[in-house]
Amino acid sequence: MVEAIMINWVYVVLLFILGFITYYRKSLDLFGSAVMIIMGIVIIFSAGANWLLLIVLFLVMSLLATKYSKKYKMSLGEFEGRRTSKNVISNGVVACFMAAFGGYYLPFVGGFIGAIATATSDTLASEIGVLDQHPRLLTTFQKVDPGTNGAVSVLGTAIGIVGAAIIGIAAYFLGIMPNPLTAVVVSIISGTIGCFADSILGALFENRHIITNEHVNLIATIVGALVGILLM
C-alpha cells in the first residue's frame, strides 16, 4: 500500500514536469497547465497512473497534430497556438469525471475511453483535416472552406477514426480494458459519433455564435462518453 502511494507521488512529480514543459513550449498557458496538473492528480489517485497515461497520449497526439503544417494553418488563420484552461477543461473534464468514478461503476470505463476517443478524433480531424481541400458542411453537404466549423472531409474523418482506434489499442495495453476487441470497438464507435456530434454542433450553433468552441467540445465529449457507457 505504502509502495503504491509512493509510486503515485512519483507520477505526480512527473505530471508537474509535464505541466512545466507544456507551458514552456507554449502549448498551454499557465492556467491551462495548472488545470491539467489538477485533473491529472485526481485521475492518478482515483483510477491510477495508467489511466492518466491514456490522456497523456491524447495530449501528445493533439500537440503534434496542432504543430503539423503550422505555416499553412497560419495562412488560413486556423492555427490555434497556445491553448487555455478552457480548452483543457472542455476536452478533459468528462474523462476526469469518468476516471474518478470508474472504479465504482464499470460502464464509466467505457465512458472514459469514449470521452478521450472523442477528444482525440475531433482534434486530429480538425488539425489534419484542414489540409483537405474539399470539405463539406456535415448538415447540408455544401462545399465550404477548410477550417469551417461543422465541416468534414475524407482526410479528417479517416485520421479521426485512426486516432480513436489508437486510444482503444492503448487502453488495452495499459490495462484499462481487458478485451482488445471491445476496447477498439468502443473507442472507434464512441469517438467517431462524438466527433460527428462536434461537427453538427459546430454547423448549427457555433457558426451562429450561439455557443463557443469550448461548449462544442464539452458536449461532444459528453456524447462520446454516453456512447461508450452504452457500449459496455
mmCIF file with all atom_site columns, C-alpha atoms in Angstrom:
data_model
loop_
_atom_site.group_PDB
_atom_site.id
_atom_site.type_symbol
_atom_site.label_atom_id
_atom_site.label_alt_id
_atom_site.label_comp_id
_atom_site.label_asym_id
_atom_site.label_entity_id
_atom_site.label_seq_id
_atom_site.pdbx_PDB_ins_code
_atom_site.Cartn_x
_atom_site.Cartn_y
_atom_site.Cartn_z
_atom_site.occupancy
_atom_site.B_iso_or_equiv
_atom_site.pdbx_formal_charge
_atom_site.auth_seq_id
_atom_site.auth_comp_id
_atom_site.auth_asym_id
_atom_site.auth_atom_id
_atom_site.pdbx_PDB_model_num
ATOM 1   C CA . MET A 1 1   ? 0.000   0.000  0.000   1.00 0.00 ? 1   MET A CA 1
ATOM 2   C CA . VAL A 1 2   ? 2.744   2.428  1.000   1.00 0.00 ? 2   VAL A CA 1
ATOM 3   C CA . GLU A 1 3   ? 4.751   1.473  -2.085  1.00 0.00 ? 3   GLU A CA 1
ATOM 4   C CA . ALA A 1 4   ? 1.761   2.145  -4.362  1.00 0.00 ? 4   ALA A CA 1
ATOM 5   C CA . ILE A 1 5   ? 1.275   5.579  -2.798  1.00 0.00 ? 5   ILE A CA 1
ATOM 6   C CA . MET A 1 6   ? 4.959   6.398  -3.297  1.00 0.00 ? 6   MET A CA 1
ATOM 7   C CA . ILE A 1 7   ? 4.754   5.352  -6.952  1.00 0.00 ? 7   ILE A CA 1
ATOM 8   C CA . ASN A 1 8   ? 1.722   7.605  -7.396  1.00 0.00 ? 8   ASN A CA 1
ATOM 9   C CA . TRP A 1 9   ? 3.654   10.544 -5.967  1.00 0.00 ? 9   TRP A CA 1
ATOM 10  C CA . VAL A 1 10  ? 6.431   9.852  -8.454  1.00 0.00 ? 10  VAL A CA 1
ATOM 11  C CA . TYR A 1 11  ? 3.836   10.190 -11.213 1.00 0.00 ? 11  TYR A CA 1
ATOM 12  C CA . VAL A 1 12  ? 2.634   13.433 -9.635  1.00 0.00 ? 12  VAL A CA 1
ATOM 13  C CA . VAL A 1 13  ? 6.177   14.825 -9.844  1.00 0.00 ? 13  VAL A CA 1
ATOM 14  C CA . LEU A 1 14  ? 6.362   13.729 -13.493 1.00 0.00 ? 14  LEU A CA 1
ATOM 15  C CA . LEU A 1 15  ? 2.989   15.386 -14.056 1.00 0.00 ? 15  LEU A CA 1
ATOM 16  C CA . PHE A 1 16  ? 4.339   18.693 -12.736 1.00 0.00 ? 16  PHE A CA 1
ATOM 17  C CA . ILE A 1 17  ? 7.323   18.330 -15.069 1.00 0.00 ? 17  ILE A CA 1
ATOM 18  C CA . LEU A 1 18  ? 4.953   17.705 -17.985 1.00 0.00 ? 18  LEU A CA 1
ATOM 19  C CA . GLY A 1 19  ? 2.933   20.756 -16.989 1.00 0.00 ? 19  GLY A CA 1
ATOM 20  C CA . PHE A 1 20  ? 6.087   22.874 -16.965 1.00 0.00 ? 20  PHE A CA 1
ATOM 21  C CA . ILE A 1 21  ? 7.113   21.551 -20.399 1.00 0.00 ? 21  ILE A CA 1
ATOM 22  C CA . THR A 1 22  ? 3.709   22.278 -21.961 1.00 0.00 ? 22  THR A CA 1
ATOM 23  C CA . TYR A 1 23  ? 3.855   25.808 -20.547 1.00 0.00 ? 23  TYR A CA 1
ATOM 24  C CA . TYR A 1 24  ? 7.485   26.395 -21.507 1.00 0.00 ? 24  TYR A CA 1
ATOM 25  C CA . ARG A 1 25  ? 6.859   25.107 -25.043 1.00 0.00 ? 25  ARG A CA 1
ATOM 26  C CA . LYS A 1 26  ? 3.826   27.420 -25.282 1.00 0.00 ? 26  LYS A CA 1
ATOM 27  C CA . SER A 1 27  ? 1.446   24.528 -25.881 1.00 0.00 ? 27  SER A CA 1
ATOM 28  C CA . LEU A 1 28  ? -0.677  25.532 -22.867 1.00 0.00 ? 28  LEU A CA 1
ATOM 29  C CA . ASP A 1 29  ? -0.930  28.776 -20.965 1.00 0.00 ? 29  ASP A CA 1
ATOM 30  C CA . LEU A 1 30  ? -0.237  28.931 -17.217 1.00 0.00 ? 30  LEU A CA 1
ATOM 31  C CA . PHE A 1 31  ? -3.797  28.207 -16.124 1.00 0.00 ? 31  PHE A CA 1
ATOM 32  C CA . GLY A 1 32  ? -4.143  25.505 -18.777 1.00 0.00 ? 32  GLY A CA 1
ATOM 33  C CA . SER A 1 33  ? -1.082  23.716 -17.425 1.00 0.00 ? 33  SER A CA 1
ATOM 34  C CA . ALA A 1 34  ? -2.332  24.133 -13.847 1.00 0.00 ? 34  ALA A CA 1
ATOM 35  C CA . VAL A 1 35  ? -5.747  22.669 -14.665 1.00 0.00 ? 35  VAL A CA 1
ATOM 36  C CA . MET A 1 36  ? -4.084  19.780 -16.488 1.00 0.00 ? 36  MET A CA 1
ATOM 37  C CA . ILE A 1 37  ? -1.997  19.023 -13.395 1.00 0.00 ? 37  ILE A CA 1
ATOM 38  C CA . ILE A 1 38  ? -5.020  19.167 -11.074 1.00 0.00 ? 38  ILE A CA 1
ATOM 39  C CA . MET A 1 39  ? -7.092  16.838 -13.243 1.00 0.00 ? 39  MET A CA 1
ATOM 40  C CA . GLY A 1 40  ? -4.096  14.538 -13.606 1.00 0.00 ? 40  GLY A CA 1
ATOM 41  C CA . ILE A 1 41  ? -3.689  14.273 -9.826  1.00 0.00 ? 41  ILE A CA 1
ATOM 42  C CA . VAL A 1 42  ? -7.383  13.414 -9.462  1.00 0.00 ? 42  VAL A CA 1
ATOM 43  C CA . ILE A 1 43  ? -7.012  10.638 -12.039 1.00 0.00 ? 43  ILE A CA 1
ATOM 44  C CA . ILE A 1 44  ? -3.784  9.248  -10.518 1.00 0.00 ? 44  ILE A CA 1
ATOM 45  C CA . PHE A 1 45  ? -5.241  8.832  -7.022  1.00 0.00 ? 45  PHE A CA 1
ATOM 46  C CA . SER A 1 46  ? -8.748  7.774  -8.066  1.00 0.00 ? 46  SER A CA 1
ATOM 47  C CA . ALA A 1 47  ? -8.103  5.484  -11.040 1.00 0.00 ? 47  ALA A CA 1
ATOM 48  C CA . GLY A 1 48  ? -4.356  5.032  -11.430 1.00 0.00 ? 48  GLY A CA 1
ATOM 49  C CA . ALA A 1 49  ? -1.420  6.300  -13.427 1.00 0.00 ? 49  ALA A CA 1
ATOM 50  C CA . ASN A 1 50  ? -2.250  4.015  -16.358 1.00 0.00 ? 50  ASN A CA 1
ATOM 51  C CA . TRP A 1 51  ? -5.495  5.945  -16.876 1.00 0.00 ? 51  TRP A CA 1
ATOM 52  C CA . LEU A 1 52  ? -3.548  9.189  -16.835 1.00 0.00 ? 52  LEU A CA 1
ATOM 53  C CA . LEU A 1 53  ? -1.162  7.843  -19.486 1.00 0.00 ? 53  LEU A CA 1
ATOM 54  C CA . LEU A 1 54  ? -4.079  7.469  -21.881 1.00 0.00 ? 54  LEU A CA 1
ATOM 55  C CA . ILE A 1 55  ? -4.816  11.180 -21.519 1.00 0.00 ? 55  ILE A CA 1
ATOM 56  C CA . VAL A 1 56  ? -1.121  11.965 -21.937 1.00 0.00 ? 56  VAL A CA 1
ATOM 57  C CA . LEU A 1 57  ? -1.250  10.009 -25.206 1.00 0.00 ? 57  LEU A CA 1
ATOM 58  C CA . PHE A 1 58  ? -4.147  12.200 -26.346 1.00 0.00 ? 58  PHE A CA 1
ATOM 59  C CA . LEU A 1 59  ? -2.199  15.300 -25.315 1.00 0.00 ? 59  LEU A CA 1
ATOM 60  C CA . VAL A 1 60  ? 0.884   14.253 -27.270 1.00 0.00 ? 60  VAL A CA 1
ATOM 61  C CA . MET A 1 61  ? -1.096  13.383 -30.418 1.00 0.00 ? 61  MET A CA 1
ATOM 62  C CA . SER A 1 62  ? -3.083  16.623 -30.260 1.00 0.00 ? 62  SER A CA 1
ATOM 63  C CA . LEU A 1 63  ? 0.035   18.775 -29.803 1.00 0.00 ? 63  LEU A CA 1
ATOM 64  C CA . LEU A 1 64  ? 1.810   17.037 -32.692 1.00 0.00 ? 64  LEU A CA 1
ATOM 65  C CA . ALA A 1 65  ? -1.259  17.438 -34.909 1.00 0.00 ? 65  ALA A CA 1
ATOM 66  C CA . THR A 1 66  ? -1.532  21.112 -33.969 1.00 0.00 ? 66  THR A CA 1
ATOM 67  C CA . LYS A 1 67  ? 2.101   21.790 -34.919 1.00 0.00 ? 67  LYS A CA 1
ATOM 68  C CA . TYR A 1 68  ? 1.789   19.859 -38.202 1.00 0.00 ? 68  TYR A CA 1
ATOM 69  C CA . SER A 1 69  ? 1.755   22.173 -41.266 1.00 0.00 ? 69  SER A CA 1
ATOM 70  C CA . LYS A 1 70  ? 1.877   25.193 -38.962 1.00 0.00 ? 70  LYS A CA 1
ATOM 71  C CA . LYS A 1 71  ? 2.665   27.718 -41.695 1.00 0.00 ? 71  LYS A CA 1
ATOM 72  C CA . TYR A 1 72  ? -0.218  26.566 -43.898 1.00 0.00 ? 72  TYR A CA 1
ATOM 73  C CA . LYS A 1 73  ? -2.652  26.720 -40.982 1.00 0.00 ? 73  LYS A CA 1
ATOM 74  C CA . MET A 1 74  ? -1.421  30.205 -40.126 1.00 0.00 ? 74  MET A CA 1
ATOM 75  C CA . SER A 1 75  ? -2.065  31.283 -43.704 1.00 0.00 ? 75  SER A CA 1
ATOM 76  C CA . LEU A 1 76  ? -5.660  30.098 -43.300 1.00 0.00 ? 76  LEU A CA 1
ATOM 77  C CA . GLY A 1 77  ? -5.973  31.672 -39.868 1.00 0.00 ? 77  GLY A CA 1
ATOM 78  C CA . GLU A 1 78  ? -6.611  28.224 -38.391 1.00 0.00 ? 78  GLU A CA 1
ATOM 79  C CA . PHE A 1 79  ? -3.547  27.783 -36.196 1.00 0.00 ? 79  PHE A CA 1
ATOM 80  C CA . GLU A 1 80  ? -4.664  27.699 -32.541 1.00 0.00 ? 80  GLU A CA 1
ATOM 81  C CA . GLY A 1 81  ? -1.253  28.047 -30.951 1.00 0.00 ? 81  GLY A CA 1
ATOM 82  C CA . ARG A 1 82  ? -1.220  28.128 -27.154 1.00 0.00 ? 82  ARG A CA 1
ATOM 83  C CA . ARG A 1 83  ? -4.325  26.518 -25.648 1.00 0.00 ? 83  ARG A CA 1
ATOM 84  C CA . THR A 1 84  ? -6.025  27.799 -22.500 1.00 0.00 ? 84  THR A CA 1
ATOM 85  C CA . SER A 1 85  ? -7.620  26.313 -19.408 1.00 0.00 ? 85  SER A CA 1
ATOM 86  C CA . LYS A 1 86  ? -10.954 26.435 -21.239 1.00 0.00 ? 86  LYS A CA 1
ATOM 87  C CA . ASN A 1 87  ? -9.579  24.046 -23.865 1.00 0.00 ? 87  ASN A CA 1
ATOM 88  C CA . VAL A 1 88  ? -8.208  21.724 -21.188 1.00 0.00 ? 88  VAL A CA 1
ATOM 89  C CA . ILE A 1 89  ? -11.467 21.668 -19.231 1.00 0.00 ? 89  ILE A CA 1
ATOM 90  C CA . SER A 1 90  ? -13.745 21.244 -22.249 1.00 0.00 ? 90  SER A CA 1
ATOM 91  C CA . ASN A 1 91  ? -11.707 18.324 -23.571 1.00 0.00 ? 91  ASN A CA 1
ATOM 92  C CA . GLY A 1 92  ? -10.717 16.685 -20.300 1.00 0.00 ? 92  GLY A CA 1
ATOM 93  C CA . VAL A 1 93  ? -13.279 17.247 -17.544 1.00 0.00 ? 93  VAL A CA 1
ATOM 94  C CA . VAL A 1 94  ? -15.647 14.487 -18.709 1.00 0.00 ? 94  VAL A CA 1
ATOM 95  C CA . ALA A 1 95  ? -12.826 11.945 -18.899 1.00 0.00 ? 95  ALA A CA 1
ATOM 96  C CA . CYS A 1 96  ? -11.639 13.095 -15.465 1.00 0.00 ? 96  CYS A CA 1
ATOM 97  C CA . PHE A 1 97  ? -15.114 12.522 -14.012 1.00 0.00 ? 97  PHE A CA 1
ATOM 98  C CA . MET A 1 98  ? -15.367 9.077  -15.620 1.00 0.00 ? 98  MET A CA 1
ATOM 99  C CA . ALA A 1 99  ? -11.962 8.099  -14.253 1.00 0.00 ? 99  ALA A CA 1
ATOM 100 C CA . ALA A 1 100 ? -12.825 9.324  -10.753 1.00 0.00 ? 100 ALA A CA 1
ATOM 101 C CA . PHE A 1 101 ? -15.880 7.065  -10.588 1.00 0.00 ? 101 PHE A CA 1
ATOM 102 C CA . GLY A 1 102 ? -14.826 4.273  -12.959 1.00 0.00 ? 102 GLY A CA 1
ATOM 103 C CA . GLY A 1 103 ? -13.926 2.030  -10.055 1.00 0.00 ? 103 GLY A CA 1
ATOM 104 C CA . TYR A 1 104 ? -17.477 2.238  -8.700  1.00 0.00 ? 104 TYR A CA 1
ATOM 105 C CA . TYR A 1 105 ? -19.430 1.780  -11.934 1.00 0.00 ? 105 TYR A CA 1
ATOM 106 C CA . LEU A 1 106 ? -17.876 -0.385 -14.650 1.00 0.00 ? 106 LEU A CA 1
ATOM 107 C CA . PRO A 1 107 ? -19.607 1.265  -17.653 1.00 0.00 ? 107 PRO A CA 1
ATOM 108 C CA . PHE A 1 108 ? -17.793 4.502  -16.738 1.00 0.00 ? 108 PHE A CA 1
ATOM 109 C CA . VAL A 1 109 ? -14.653 2.782  -18.051 1.00 0.00 ? 109 VAL A CA 1
ATOM 110 C CA . GLY A 1 110 ? -16.304 2.846  -21.462 1.00 0.00 ? 110 GLY A CA 1
ATOM 111 C CA . GLY A 1 111 ? -17.303 6.440  -20.811 1.00 0.00 ? 111 GLY A CA 1
ATOM 112 C CA . PHE A 1 112 ? -13.701 7.331  -20.030 1.00 0.00 ? 112 PHE A CA 1
ATOM 113 C CA . ILE A 1 113 ? -12.448 5.760  -23.250 1.00 0.00 ? 113 ILE A CA 1
ATOM 114 C CA . GLY A 1 114 ? -15.324 7.291  -25.216 1.00 0.00 ? 114 GLY A CA 1
ATOM 115 C CA . ALA A 1 115 ? -14.578 10.792 -23.950 1.00 0.00 ? 115 ALA A CA 1
ATOM 116 C CA . ILE A 1 116 ? -10.871 10.572 -24.752 1.00 0.00 ? 116 ILE A CA 1
ATOM 117 C CA . ALA A 1 117 ? -11.511 8.904  -28.119 1.00 0.00 ? 117 ALA A CA 1
ATOM 118 C CA . THR A 1 118 ? -13.879 11.759 -28.990 1.00 0.00 ? 118 THR A CA 1
ATOM 119 C CA . ALA A 1 119 ? -11.403 14.445 -27.973 1.00 0.00 ? 119 ALA A CA 1
ATOM 120 C CA . THR A 1 120 ? -8.654  12.682 -29.919 1.00 0.00 ? 120 THR A CA 1
ATOM 121 C CA . SER A 1 121 ? -10.762 12.043 -33.008 1.00 0.00 ? 121 SER A CA 1
ATOM 122 C CA . ASP A 1 122 ? -12.073 15.602 -33.089 1.00 0.00 ? 122 ASP A CA 1
ATOM 123 C CA . THR A 1 123 ? -8.658  17.195 -32.570 1.00 0.00 ? 123 THR A CA 1
ATOM 124 C CA . LEU A 1 124 ? -6.931  15.092 -35.237 1.00 0.00 ? 124 LEU A CA 1
ATOM 125 C CA . ALA A 1 125 ? -9.853  15.509 -37.653 1.00 0.00 ? 125 ALA A CA 1
ATOM 126 C CA . SER A 1 126 ? -9.696  19.289 -37.198 1.00 0.00 ? 126 SER A CA 1
ATOM 127 C CA . GLU A 1 127 ? -5.930  19.741 -37.242 1.00 0.00 ? 127 GLU A CA 1
ATOM 128 C CA . ILE A 1 128 ? -5.171  17.300 -40.080 1.00 0.00 ? 128 ILE A CA 1
ATOM 129 C CA . GLY A 1 129 ? -8.493  17.523 -41.905 1.00 0.00 ? 129 GLY A CA 1
ATOM 130 C CA . VAL A 1 130 ? -7.927  21.231 -42.536 1.00 0.00 ? 130 VAL A CA 1
ATOM 131 C CA . LEU A 1 131 ? -5.333  20.141 -45.114 1.00 0.00 ? 131 LEU A CA 1
ATOM 132 C CA . ASP A 1 132 ? -8.074  18.557 -47.228 1.00 0.00 ? 132 ASP A CA 1
ATOM 133 C CA . GLN A 1 133 ? -9.139  20.974 -49.957 1.00 0.00 ? 133 GLN A CA 1
ATOM 134 C CA . HIS A 1 134 ? -12.646 19.541 -50.371 1.00 0.00 ? 134 HIS A CA 1
ATOM 135 C CA . PRO A 1 135 ? -14.501 19.785 -47.048 1.00 0.00 ? 135 PRO A CA 1
ATOM 136 C CA . ARG A 1 136 ? -18.285 19.813 -46.868 1.00 0.00 ? 136 ARG A CA 1
ATOM 137 C CA . LEU A 1 137 ? -20.659 21.031 -44.189 1.00 0.00 ? 137 LEU A CA 1
ATOM 138 C CA . LEU A 1 138 ? -21.989 17.946 -42.424 1.00 0.00 ? 138 LEU A CA 1
ATOM 139 C CA . THR A 1 139 ? -25.534 19.273 -42.106 1.00 0.00 ? 139 THR A CA 1
ATOM 140 C CA . THR A 1 140 ? -26.035 20.276 -45.765 1.00 0.00 ? 140 THR A CA 1
ATOM 141 C CA . PHE A 1 141 ? -23.057 18.687 -47.596 1.00 0.00 ? 141 PHE A CA 1
ATOM 142 C CA . GLN A 1 142 ? -22.391 22.097 -49.116 1.00 0.00 ? 142 GLN A CA 1
ATOM 143 C CA . LYS A 1 143 ? -18.780 22.762 -50.132 1.00 0.00 ? 143 LYS A CA 1
ATOM 144 C CA . VAL A 1 144 ? -17.090 25.125 -47.686 1.00 0.00 ? 144 VAL A CA 1
ATOM 145 C CA . ASP A 1 145 ? -13.627 26.496 -46.988 1.00 0.00 ? 145 ASP A CA 1
ATOM 146 C CA . PRO A 1 146 ? -11.138 24.422 -44.980 1.00 0.00 ? 146 PRO A CA 1
ATOM 147 C CA . GLY A 1 147 ? -11.449 25.147 -41.271 1.00 0.00 ? 147 GLY A CA 1
ATOM 148 C CA . THR A 1 148 ? -15.158 26.000 -41.387 1.00 0.00 ? 148 THR A CA 1
ATOM 149 C CA . ASN A 1 149 ? -16.974 24.984 -38.212 1.00 0.00 ? 149 ASN A CA 1
ATOM 150 C CA . GLY A 1 150 ? -19.004 21.841 -38.853 1.00 0.00 ? 150 GLY A CA 1
ATOM 151 C CA . ALA A 1 151 ? -17.089 20.882 -41.978 1.00 0.00 ? 151 ALA A CA 1
ATOM 152 C CA . VAL A 1 152 ? -15.993 17.287 -42.563 1.00 0.00 ? 152 VAL A CA 1
ATOM 153 C CA . SER A 1 153 ? -13.628 15.748 -45.090 1.00 0.00 ? 153 SER A CA 1
ATOM 154 C CA . VAL A 1 154 ? -12.422 12.331 -46.134 1.00 0.00 ? 154 VAL A CA 1
ATOM 155 C CA . LEU A 1 155 ? -8.955  13.017 -44.736 1.00 0.00 ? 155 LEU A CA 1
ATOM 156 C CA . GLY A 1 156 ? -10.275 14.404 -41.459 1.00 0.00 ? 156 GLY A CA 1
ATOM 157 C CA . THR A 1 157 ? -12.744 11.569 -40.934 1.00 0.00 ? 157 THR A CA 1
ATOM 158 C CA . ALA A 1 158 ? -10.134 8.921  -41.703 1.00 0.00 ? 158 ALA A CA 1
ATOM 159 C CA . ILE A 1 159 ? -7.479  10.357 -39.394 1.00 0.00 ? 159 ILE A CA 1
ATOM 160 C CA . GLY A 1 160 ? -10.121 10.838 -36.705 1.00 0.00 ? 160 GLY A CA 1
ATOM 161 C CA . ILE A 1 161 ? -11.036 7.142  -36.839 1.00 0.00 ? 161 ILE A CA 1
ATOM 162 C CA . VAL A 1 162 ? -7.345  6.198  -36.711 1.00 0.00 ? 162 VAL A CA 1
ATOM 163 C CA . GLY A 1 163 ? -6.870  8.415  -33.655 1.00 0.00 ? 163 GLY A CA 1
ATOM 164 C CA . ALA A 1 164 ? -9.846  6.838  -31.885 1.00 0.00 ? 164 ALA A CA 1
ATOM 165 C CA . ALA A 1 165 ? -8.507  3.361  -32.702 1.00 0.00 ? 165 ALA A CA 1
ATOM 166 C CA . ILE A 1 166 ? -5.109  4.259  -31.216 1.00 0.00 ? 166 ILE A CA 1
ATOM 167 C CA . ILE A 1 167 ? -6.857  5.249  -27.983 1.00 0.00 ? 167 ILE A CA 1
ATOM 168 C CA . GLY A 1 168 ? -8.636  1.887  -27.894 1.00 0.00 ? 168 GLY A CA 1
ATOM 169 C CA . ILE A 1 169 ? -5.454  -0.075 -28.527 1.00 0.00 ? 169 ILE A CA 1
ATOM 170 C CA . ALA A 1 170 ? -3.609  1.912  -25.871 1.00 0.00 ? 170 ALA A CA 1
ATOM 171 C CA . ALA A 1 171 ? -6.471  1.367  -23.396 1.00 0.00 ? 171 ALA A CA 1
ATOM 172 C CA . TYR A 1 172 ? -5.968  -2.369 -23.781 1.00 0.00 ? 172 TYR A CA 1
ATOM 173 C CA . PHE A 1 173 ? -2.179  -2.315 -23.410 1.00 0.00 ? 173 PHE A CA 1
ATOM 174 C CA . LEU A 1 174 ? -2.445  -0.001 -20.399 1.00 0.00 ? 174 LEU A CA 1
ATOM 175 C CA . GLY A 1 175 ? -4.786  -2.481 -18.714 1.00 0.00 ? 175 GLY A CA 1
ATOM 176 C CA . ILE A 1 176 ? -7.764  -0.125 -18.623 1.00 0.00 ? 176 ILE A CA 1
ATOM 177 C CA . MET A 1 177 ? -9.921  -2.521 -20.627 1.00 0.00 ? 177 MET A CA 1
ATOM 178 C CA . PRO A 1 178 ? -9.047  -6.246 -20.648 1.00 0.00 ? 178 PRO A CA 1
ATOM 179 C CA . ASN A 1 179 ? -10.580 -7.167 -24.010 1.00 0.00 ? 179 ASN A CA 1
ATOM 180 C CA . PRO A 1 180 ? -8.704  -5.665 -27.003 1.00 0.00 ? 180 PRO A CA 1
ATOM 181 C CA . LEU A 1 181 ? -11.626 -6.031 -29.426 1.00 0.00 ? 181 LEU A CA 1
ATOM 182 C CA . THR A 1 182 ? -14.043 -4.358 -27.024 1.00 0.00 ? 182 THR A CA 1
ATOM 183 C CA . ALA A 1 183 ? -11.557 -1.573 -26.359 1.00 0.00 ? 183 ALA A CA 1
ATOM 184 C CA . VAL A 1 184 ? -11.127 -0.804 -30.063 1.00 0.00 ? 184 VAL A CA 1
ATOM 185 C CA . VAL A 1 185 ? -14.836 -1.112 -30.890 1.00 0.00 ? 185 VAL A CA 1
ATOM 186 C CA . VAL A 1 186 ? -15.832 1.177  -28.018 1.00 0.00 ? 186 VAL A CA 1
ATOM 187 C CA . SER A 1 187 ? -13.184 3.758  -28.887 1.00 0.00 ? 187 SER A CA 1
ATOM 188 C CA . ILE A 1 188 ? -13.870 3.850  -32.631 1.00 0.00 ? 188 ILE A CA 1
ATOM 189 C CA . ILE A 1 189 ? -17.670 3.966  -32.381 1.00 0.00 ? 189 ILE A CA 1
ATOM 190 C CA . SER A 1 190 ? -17.866 6.420  -29.488 1.00 0.00 ? 190 SER A CA 1
ATOM 191 C CA . GLY A 1 191 ? -15.036 8.557  -30.822 1.00 0.00 ? 191 GLY A CA 1
ATOM 192 C CA . THR A 1 192 ? -16.493 8.778  -34.320 1.00 0.00 ? 192 THR A CA 1
ATOM 193 C CA . ILE A 1 193 ? -20.021 9.538  -33.095 1.00 0.00 ? 193 ILE A CA 1
ATOM 194 C CA . GLY A 1 194 ? -18.668 12.137 -30.699 1.00 0.00 ? 194 GLY A CA 1
ATOM 195 C CA . CYS A 1 195 ? -16.602 13.701 -33.473 1.00 0.00 ? 195 CYS A CA 1
ATOM 196 C CA . PHE A 1 196 ? -19.618 13.925 -35.789 1.00 0.00 ? 196 PHE A CA 1
ATOM 197 C CA . ALA A 1 197 ? -21.643 15.398 -32.925 1.00 0.00 ? 197 ALA A CA 1
ATOM 198 C CA . ASP A 1 198 ? -18.957 18.085 -32.663 1.00 0.00 ? 198 ASP A CA 1
ATOM 199 C CA . SER A 1 199 ? -19.327 18.857 -36.373 1.00 0.00 ? 199 SER A CA 1
ATOM 200 C CA . ILE A 1 200 ? -23.129 19.036 -36.167 1.00 0.00 ? 200 ILE A CA 1
ATOM 201 C CA . LEU A 1 201 ? -22.976 21.359 -33.160 1.00 0.00 ? 201 LEU A CA 1
ATOM 202 C CA . GLY A 1 202 ? -20.383 23.482 -34.923 1.00 0.00 ? 202 GLY A CA 1
ATOM 203 C CA . ALA A 1 203 ? -22.513 23.804 -38.042 1.00 0.00 ? 203 ALA A CA 1
ATOM 204 C CA . LEU A 1 204 ? -25.791 24.504 -36.265 1.00 0.00 ? 204 LEU A CA 1
ATOM 205 C CA . PHE A 1 205 ? -24.755 26.568 -33.264 1.00 0.00 ? 205 PHE A CA 1
ATOM 206 C CA . GLU A 1 206 ? -21.103 27.640 -33.267 1.00 0.00 ? 206 GLU A CA 1
ATOM 207 C CA . ASN A 1 207 ? -21.321 29.173 -36.733 1.00 0.00 ? 207 ASN A CA 1
ATOM 208 C CA . ARG A 1 208 ? -24.260 31.233 -35.486 1.00 0.00 ? 208 ARG A CA 1
ATOM 209 C CA . HIS A 1 209 ? -22.312 32.283 -32.376 1.00 0.00 ? 209 HIS A CA 1
ATOM 210 C CA . ILE A 1 210 ? -24.856 30.655 -30.079 1.00 0.00 ? 210 ILE A CA 1
ATOM 211 C CA . ILE A 1 211 ? -22.199 28.588 -28.327 1.00 0.00 ? 211 ILE A CA 1
ATOM 212 C CA . THR A 1 212 ? -18.397 28.641 -28.333 1.00 0.00 ? 212 THR A CA 1
ATOM 213 C CA . ASN A 1 213 ? -15.893 26.039 -29.472 1.00 0.00 ? 213 ASN A CA 1
ATOM 214 C CA . GLU A 1 214 ? -15.310 25.061 -25.841 1.00 0.00 ? 214 GLU A CA 1
ATOM 215 C CA . HIS A 1 215 ? -19.030 24.376 -25.398 1.00 0.00 ? 215 HIS A CA 1
ATOM 216 C CA . VAL A 1 216 ? -18.999 22.262 -28.547 1.00 0.00 ? 216 VAL A CA 1
ATOM 217 C CA . ASN A 1 217 ? -16.012 20.249 -27.345 1.00 0.00 ? 217 ASN A CA 1
ATOM 218 C CA . LEU A 1 218 ? -17.566 19.677 -23.925 1.00 0.00 ? 218 LEU A CA 1
ATOM 219 C CA . ILE A 1 219 ? -20.902 18.497 -25.323 1.00 0.00 ? 219 ILE A CA 1
ATOM 220 C CA . ALA A 1 220 ? -19.148 16.279 -27.876 1.00 0.00 ? 220 ALA A CA 1
ATOM 221 C CA . THR A 1 221 ? -17.093 14.544 -25.177 1.00 0.00 ? 221 THR A CA 1
ATOM 222 C CA . ILE A 1 222 ? -20.286 14.020 -23.165 1.00 0.00 ? 222 ILE A CA 1
ATOM 223 C CA . VAL A 1 223 ? -21.864 12.385 -26.218 1.00 0.00 ? 223 VAL A CA 1
ATOM 224 C CA . GLY A 1 224 ? -18.784 10.207 -26.728 1.00 0.00 ? 224 GLY A CA 1
ATOM 225 C CA . ALA A 1 225 ? -18.803 9.214  -23.055 1.00 0.00 ? 225 ALA A CA 1
ATOM 226 C CA . LEU A 1 226 ? -22.501 8.304  -23.153 1.00 0.00 ? 226 LEU A CA 1
ATOM 227 C CA . VAL A 1 227 ? -21.961 6.140  -26.241 1.00 0.00 ? 227 VAL A CA 1
ATOM 228 C CA . GLY A 1 228 ? -19.002 4.477  -24.542 1.00 0.00 ? 228 GLY A CA 1
ATOM 229 C CA . ILE A 1 229 ? -21.157 3.743  -21.478 1.00 0.00 ? 229 ILE A CA 1
ATOM 230 C CA . LEU A 1 230 ? -23.930 2.257  -23.615 1.00 0.00 ? 230 LEU A CA 1
ATOM 231 C CA . LEU A 1 231 ? -21.454 0.015  -25.442 1.00 0.00 ? 231 LEU A CA 1
ATOM 232 C CA . MET A 1 232 ? -20.159 -1.556 -22.225 1.00 0.00 ? 232 MET A CA 1
#
